[in-house]
Amino acid sequence: AVVAALMQLRNREVAVRVVGTGVGPVTESDVQLAAAYHAVIYSFNLRPPSSAVRKTLKAAAVEVVEHKVIYHLLDHVTERLLDLLPPVEEVDDLGTAQVLQVFKMKVKGGQEVVAGSRVLRGMCSSDALIRVERSGEELFEGKIASLKRNKDTVPEVTEGEECGIVVEGFTEFEAGDRLFCLRRKMVKRTEL
């Protein structure tokens, strides 16, 4: 029943591979088999290995995980499988702004294009990304280089407020463009 339950833990990317099963305490041959496959030994409802087996385990760098409750064993194996999966990208939608007017400002070394904008929903944060859309089509996504309110650099601007936004690598703003403020982060998967 334990092996059948373990074999159900899988998805397209990872699965449990059972290289051996047995009844009774963990033996030196169990350790040698696990070492050959770089496997973990899971023991269920057994007493700890003998001192001779513990020495072999240490020398072979094989891990033994002991459980007395099947659900704890399955949870542990599931966590191990989740650790093998690459993280997934999560996007946090912070808010939306609309470009009201475009300004060209002289700065040291050239010119800067500022999107004079109003935050329509949520907020824009200076450490976030901006996705620029025009007529529903995505034009660009990049980092905010500068976020100002009343000529002062600010960490964030909230709904209803007007601000000036400079985006790294993008200067083609037009009045009416939508600016979506977001954060992207990689998170560990929580399900197989």
PDB file of C-alpha atoms in Angstrom:
ATOM      1  CA  ALA A   1       0.000   0.000   0.000  1.00  0.00           C
ATOM      2  CA  VAL A   2       2.868   2.407   0.771  1.00  0.00           C
ATOM      3  CA  VAL A   3       4.581   1.794  -2.598  1.00  0.00           C
ATOM      4  CA  ALA A   4       1.276   2.187  -4.482  1.00  0.00           C
ATOM      5  CA  ALA A   5       0.638   5.504  -2.716  1.00  0.00           C
ATOM      6  CA  LEU A   6       4.182   6.709  -3.507  1.00  0.00           C
ATOM      7  CA  MET A   7       3.794   5.823  -7.190  1.00  0.00           C
ATOM      8  CA  GLN A   8       0.792   8.164  -7.390  1.00  0.00           C
ATOM      9  CA  LEU A   9       3.053  11.138  -6.555  1.00  0.00           C
ATOM     10  CA  ARG A  10       3.929  12.416 -10.014  1.00  0.00           C
ATOM     11  CA  ASN A  11       3.372  14.981 -12.729  1.00  0.00           C
ATOM     12  CA  ARG A  12       4.814  15.501 -16.232  1.00  0.00           C
ATOM     13  CA  GLU A  13       8.153  16.660 -14.788  1.00  0.00           C
ATOM     14  CA  VAL A  14       8.868  14.466 -11.757  1.00  0.00           C
ATOM     15  CA  ALA A  15       7.885  11.095 -10.353  1.00  0.00           C
ATOM     16  CA  VAL A  16       8.887   8.691  -7.626  1.00  0.00           C
ATOM     17  CA  ARG A  17      11.143   5.873  -8.755  1.00  0.00           C
ATOM     18  CA  VAL A  18      11.229   2.884  -6.409  1.00  0.00           C
ATOM     19  CA  VAL A  19      14.504   0.964  -6.803  1.00  0.00           C
ATOM     20  CA  GLY A  20      13.859  -1.591  -4.107  1.00  0.00           C
ATOM     21  CA  THR A  21      11.445  -2.634  -1.381  1.00  0.00           C
ATOM     22  CA  GLY A  22      11.702  -4.909   1.575  1.00  0.00           C
ATOM     23  CA  VAL A  23      10.359  -5.909   4.936  1.00  0.00           C
ATOM     24  CA  GLY A  24      12.293  -5.478   8.168  1.00  0.00           C
ATOM     25  CA  PRO A  25      15.077  -3.165   9.288  1.00  0.00           C
ATOM     26  CA  VAL A  26      17.344  -1.296   6.866  1.00  0.00           C
ATOM     27  CA  THR A  27      20.292  -3.497   5.893  1.00  0.00           C
ATOM     28  CA  GLU A  28      23.744  -2.822   4.462  1.00  0.00           C
ATOM     29  CA  SER A  29      22.591  -4.176   1.087  1.00  0.00           C
ATOM     30  CA  ASP A  30      19.712  -1.623   1.158  1.00  0.00           C
ATOM     31  CA  VAL A  31      22.314   1.091   1.699  1.00  0.00           C
ATOM     32  CA  GLN A  32      24.506  -0.185  -1.158  1.00  0.00           C
ATOM     33  CA  LEU A  33      21.513  -0.269  -3.524  1.00  0.00           C
ATOM     34  CA  ALA A  34      20.489   3.261  -2.515  1.00  0.00           C
ATOM     35  CA  ALA A  35      24.073   4.507  -2.972  1.00  0.00           C
ATOM     36  CA  ALA A  36      24.232   3.017  -6.467  1.00  0.00           C
ATOM     37  CA  TYR A  37      21.091   4.923  -7.494  1.00  0.00           C
ATOM     38  CA  HIS A  38      21.741   8.078  -5.439  1.00  0.00           C
ATOM     39  CA  ALA A  39      18.469   7.305  -3.699  1.00  0.00           C
ATOM     40  CA  VAL A  40      16.948   8.041  -0.319  1.00  0.00           C
ATOM     41  CA  ILE A  41      15.840   5.163   1.880  1.00  0.00           C
ATOM     42  CA  TYR A  42      12.391   5.591   3.374  1.00  0.00           C
ATOM     43  CA  SER A  43      11.557   3.353   6.272  1.00  0.00           C
ATOM     44  CA  PHE A  44       8.027   3.027   7.528  1.00  0.00           C
ATOM     45  CA  ASN A  45       7.165   2.076  11.075  1.00  0.00           C
ATOM     46  CA  LEU A  46      10.602   0.573  11.858  1.00  0.00           C
ATOM     47  CA  ARG A  47      13.132   1.051  14.605  1.00  0.00           C
ATOM     48  CA  PRO A  48      16.349   2.949  13.717  1.00  0.00           C
ATOM     49  CA  PRO A  49      19.117   1.099  11.815  1.00  0.00           C
ATOM     50  CA  SER A  50      21.819  -0.772  13.724  1.00  0.00           C
ATOM     51  CA  SER A  51      25.137   0.938  14.459  1.00  0.00           C
ATOM     52  CA  ALA A  52      26.884  -1.062  11.683  1.00  0.00           C
ATOM     53  CA  VAL A  53      24.250   0.070   9.158  1.00  0.00           C
ATOM     54  CA  ARG A  54      24.526   3.666  10.421  1.00  0.00           C
ATOM     55  CA  LYS A  55      28.292   3.562   9.713  1.00  0.00           C
ATOM     56  CA  THR A  56      27.619   2.268   6.207  1.00  0.00           C
ATOM     57  CA  LEU A  57      24.987   4.972   5.695  1.00  0.00           C
ATOM     58  CA  LYS A  58      27.457   7.653   6.727  1.00  0.00           C
ATOM     59  CA  ALA A  59      30.266   6.283   4.561  1.00  0.00           C
ATOM     60  CA  ALA A  60      27.958   6.002   1.530  1.00  0.00           C
ATOM     61  CA  ALA A  61      26.298   9.402   2.202  1.00  0.00           C
ATOM     62  CA  VAL A  62      22.852   7.798   1.993  1.00  0.00           C
ATOM     63  CA  GLU A  63      19.935   9.366   3.828  1.00  0.00           C
ATOM     64  CA  VAL A  64      17.356   7.339   5.738  1.00  0.00           C
ATOM     65  CA  VAL A  65      14.035   9.013   6.414  1.00  0.00           C
ATOM     66  CA  GLU A  66      11.887   7.295   9.001  1.00  0.00           C
ATOM     67  CA  HIS A  67       8.137   7.737   9.411  1.00  0.00           C
ATOM     68  CA  LYS A  68       5.470   6.088  11.528  1.00  0.00           C
ATOM     69  CA  VAL A  69       2.447   7.654   9.806  1.00  0.00           C
ATOM     70  CA  ILE A  70       1.882   7.061   6.088  1.00  0.00           C
ATOM     71  CA  TYR A  71       0.552  10.582   5.505  1.00  0.00           C
ATOM     72  CA  HIS A  72       3.731  12.098   6.940  1.00  0.00           C
ATOM     73  CA  LEU A  73       5.795   9.880   4.642  1.00  0.00           C
ATOM     74  CA  LEU A  74       3.749  10.929   1.598  1.00  0.00           C
ATOM     75  CA  ASP A  75       3.958  14.612   2.591  1.00  0.00           C
ATOM     76  CA  HIS A  76       7.742  14.341   2.951  1.00  0.00           C
ATOM     77  CA  VAL A  77       8.177  12.706  -0.457  1.00  0.00           C
ATOM     78  CA  THR A  78       5.849  15.280  -2.032  1.00  0.00           C
ATOM     79  CA  GLU A  79       7.993  18.104  -0.579  1.00  0.00           C
ATOM     80  CA  ARG A  80      11.122  16.445  -1.954  1.00  0.00           C
ATOM     81  CA  LEU A  81       9.530  16.231  -5.407  1.00  0.00           C
ATOM     82  CA  LEU A  82       8.403  19.858  -5.248  1.00  0.00           C
ATOM     83  CA  ASP A  83      11.991  20.858  -4.427  1.00  0.00           C
ATOM     84  CA  LEU A  84      13.088  19.248  -7.700  1.00  0.00           C
ATOM     85  CA  LEU A  85      10.683  21.335  -9.790  1.00  0.00           C
ATOM     86  CA  PRO A  86      11.775  24.680 -11.209  1.00  0.00           C
ATOM     87  CA  PRO A  87      10.005  27.667  -9.677  1.00  0.00           C
ATOM     88  CA  VAL A  88       7.152  29.362 -11.508  1.00  0.00           C
ATOM     89  CA  GLU A  89       6.849  33.034 -12.277  1.00  0.00           C
ATOM     90  CA  GLU A  90       4.174  34.927 -10.403  1.00  0.00           C
ATOM     91  CA  VAL A  91       3.033  38.369 -11.531  1.00  0.00           C
ATOM     92  CA  ASP A  92       1.611  40.820  -8.996  1.00  0.00           C
ATOM     93  CA  ASP A  93      -0.577  43.481 -10.620  1.00  0.00           C
ATOM     94  CA  LEU A  94       0.027  46.628  -8.552  1.00  0.00           C
ATOM     95  CA  GLY A  95      -1.987  49.136 -10.542  1.00  0.00           C
ATOM     96  CA  THR A  96      -2.732  50.946 -13.781  1.00  0.00           C
ATOM     97  CA  ALA A  97      -1.891  54.467 -14.915  1.00  0.00           C
ATOM     98  CA  GLN A  98      -2.750  56.403 -18.061  1.00  0.00           C
ATOM     99  CA  VAL A  99      -0.376  58.718 -19.883  1.00  0.00           C
ATOM    100  CA  LEU A 100      -1.897  62.204 -20.002  1.00  0.00           C
ATOM    101  CA  GLN A 101       0.987  64.081 -21.604  1.00  0.00           C
ATOM    102  CA  VAL A 102       4.553  63.384 -22.726  1.00  0.00           C
ATOM    103  CA  PHE A 103       7.417  65.676 -21.680  1.00  0.00           C
ATOM    104  CA  LYS A 104      10.969  65.822 -22.968  1.00  0.00           C
ATOM    105  CA  MET A 105      13.368  66.983 -20.274  1.00  0.00           C
ATOM    106  CA  LYS A 106      17.010  67.935 -20.683  1.00  0.00           C
ATOM    107  CA  VAL A 107      19.216  65.938 -18.383  1.00  0.00           C
ATOM    108  CA  LYS A 108      22.941  65.554 -17.996  1.00  0.00           C
ATOM    109  CA  GLY A 109      24.109  63.649 -21.051  1.00  0.00           C
ATOM    110  CA  GLY A 110      21.003  64.128 -23.186  1.00  0.00           C
ATOM    111  CA  GLN A 111      17.255  64.044 -22.989  1.00  0.00           C
ATOM    112  CA  GLU A 112      14.741  62.115 -20.905  1.00  0.00           C
ATOM    113  CA  VAL A 113      11.169  61.299 -21.951  1.00  0.00           C
ATOM    114  CA  VAL A 114       8.704  61.550 -19.083  1.00  0.00           C
ATOM    115  CA  ALA A 115       5.211  60.072 -19.210  1.00  0.00           C
ATOM    116  CA  GLY A 116       3.024  62.525 -17.295  1.00  0.00           C
ATOM    117  CA  SER A 117       0.446  60.083 -15.946  1.00  0.00           C
ATOM    118  CA  ARG A 118      -2.476  59.601 -13.562  1.00  0.00           C
ATOM    119  CA  VAL A 119      -2.830  56.410 -11.525  1.00  0.00           C
ATOM    120  CA  LEU A 120      -6.277  55.022 -12.321  1.00  0.00           C
ATOM    121  CA  ARG A 121      -6.216  51.977 -10.068  1.00  0.00           C
ATOM    122  CA  GLY A 122      -3.983  50.698  -7.301  1.00  0.00           C
ATOM    123  CA  MET A 123      -0.503  52.170  -7.220  1.00  0.00           C
ATOM    124  CA  CYS A 124       2.798  52.498  -9.055  1.00  0.00           C
ATOM    125  CA  SER A 125       6.002  51.765  -7.188  1.00  0.00           C
ATOM    126  CA  SER A 126       9.478  52.960  -8.134  1.00  0.00           C
ATOM    127  CA  ASP A 127      10.899  49.446  -7.762  1.00  0.00           C
ATOM    128  CA  ALA A 128       8.314  47.847 -10.065  1.00  0.00           C
ATOM    129  CA  LEU A 129       8.119  47.048 -13.761  1.00  0.00           C
ATOM    130  CA  ILE A 130       5.964  48.935 -16.243  1.00  0.00           C
ATOM    131  CA  ARG A 131       4.191  47.295 -19.155  1.00  0.00           C
ATOM    132  CA  VAL A 132       3.257  49.888 -21.794  1.00  0.00           C
ATOM    133  CA  GLU A 133       0.132  49.182 -23.855  1.00  0.00           C
ATOM    134  CA  ARG A 134      -1.451  51.151 -26.646  1.00  0.00           C
ATOM    135  CA  SER A 135      -4.898  50.232 -28.005  1.00  0.00           C
ATOM    136  CA  GLY A 136      -4.691  46.938 -26.096  1.00  0.00           C
ATOM    137  CA  GLU A 137      -1.369  45.969 -27.677  1.00  0.00           C
ATOM    138  CA  GLU A 138       1.749  45.515 -25.543  1.00  0.00           C
ATOM    139  CA  LEU A 139       4.580  47.767 -26.702  1.00  0.00           C
ATOM    140  CA  PHE A 140       7.226  47.345 -24.038  1.00  0.00           C
ATOM    141  CA  GLU A 141       7.959  46.086 -20.554  1.00  0.00           C
ATOM    142  CA  GLY A 142      10.808  47.404 -18.447  1.00  0.00           C
ATOM    143  CA  LYS A 143      11.988  48.893 -15.180  1.00  0.00           C
ATOM    144  CA  ILE A 144      10.949  52.256 -13.869  1.00  0.00           C
ATOM    145  CA  ALA A 145      13.998  54.517 -14.030  1.00  0.00           C
ATOM    146  CA  SER A 146      12.337  57.424 -12.238  1.00  0.00           C
ATOM    147  CA  LEU A 147       9.023  58.085 -10.475  1.00  0.00           C
ATOM    148  CA  LYS A 148       8.266  61.677  -9.500  1.00  0.00           C
ATOM    149  CA  ARG A 149       5.374  63.574  -7.992  1.00  0.00           C
ATOM    150  CA  ASN A 150       5.549  67.400  -8.040  1.00  0.00           C
ATOM    151  CA  LYS A 151       9.218  67.191  -9.112  1.00  0.00           C
ATOM    152  CA  ASP A 152      10.081  65.098  -6.047  1.00  0.00           C
ATOM    153  CA  THR A 153      11.341  61.545  -6.435  1.00  0.00           C
ATOM    154  CA  VAL A 154       8.902  59.264  -4.578  1.00  0.00           C
ATOM    155  CA  PRO A 155       8.795  55.550  -3.767  1.00  0.00           C
ATOM    156  CA  GLU A 156       5.168  55.170  -4.880  1.00  0.00           C
ATOM    157  CA  VAL A 157       2.146  56.991  -6.245  1.00  0.00           C
ATOM    158  CA  THR A 158      -1.410  55.912  -5.411  1.00  0.00           C
ATOM    159  CA  GLU A 159      -4.780  55.921  -7.144  1.00  0.00           C
ATOM    160  CA  GLY A 160      -5.950  59.347  -8.286  1.00  0.00           C
ATOM    161  CA  GLU A 161      -2.505  60.946  -8.068  1.00  0.00           C
ATOM    162  CA  GLU A 162      -0.541  62.335 -11.007  1.00  0.00           C
ATOM    163  CA  CYS A 163       3.132  61.574 -11.541  1.00  0.00           C
ATOM    164  CA  GLY A 164       6.007  61.539 -13.992  1.00  0.00           C
ATOM    165  CA  ILE A 165       7.311  58.140 -15.025  1.00  0.00           C
ATOM    166  CA  VAL A 166      10.547  57.432 -16.883  1.00  0.00           C
ATOM    167  CA  VAL A 167      10.997  53.861 -18.090  1.00  0.00           C
ATOM    168  CA  GLU A 168      14.427  52.374 -18.855  1.00  0.00           C
ATOM    169  CA  GLY A 169      14.780  51.708 -22.570  1.00  0.00           C
ATOM    170  CA  PHE A 170      11.468  53.218 -23.710  1.00  0.00           C
ATOM    171  CA  THR A 171      10.777  56.739 -24.991  1.00  0.00           C
ATOM    172  CA  GLU A 172       7.873  56.314 -27.421  1.00  0.00           C
ATOM    173  CA  PHE A 173       5.053  57.275 -25.045  1.00  0.00           C
ATOM    174  CA  GLU A 174       1.846  58.779 -26.407  1.00  0.00           C
ATOM    175  CA  ALA A 175      -1.063  60.366 -24.556  1.00  0.00           C
ATOM    176  CA  GLY A 176      -3.614  57.640 -23.840  1.00  0.00           C
ATOM    177  CA  ASP A 177      -1.076  54.824 -23.360  1.00  0.00           C
ATOM    178  CA  ARG A 178      -1.884  52.496 -20.465  1.00  0.00           C
ATOM    179  CA  LEU A 179       0.903  51.735 -18.007  1.00  0.00           C
ATOM    180  CA  PHE A 180       0.527  48.575 -15.970  1.00  0.00           C
ATOM    181  CA  CYS A 181       2.653  48.540 -12.835  1.00  0.00           C
ATOM    182  CA  LEU A 182       3.674  45.020 -11.839  1.00  0.00           C
ATOM    183  CA  ARG A 183       6.177  42.857 -10.031  1.00  0.00           C
ATOM    184  CA  ARG A 184       7.444  39.525 -11.285  1.00  0.00           C
ATOM    185  CA  LYS A 185       8.888  36.988  -8.885  1.00  0.00           C
ATOM    186  CA  MET A 186       9.841  33.338  -8.967  1.00  0.00           C
ATOM    187  CA  VAL A 187       8.046  31.186  -6.391  1.00  0.00           C
ATOM    188  CA  LYS A 188       8.363  27.588  -5.327  1.00  0.00           C
ATOM    189  CA  ARG A 189       5.611  25.337  -6.595  1.00  0.00           C
ATOM    190  CA  THR A 190       3.146  24.084  -4.023  1.00  0.00           C
ATOM    191  CA  GLU A 191       1.426  21.338  -6.039  1.00  0.00           C
ATOM    192  CA  LEU A 192       2.567  18.433  -8.188  1.00  0.00           C
TER     193      LEU A 192
END
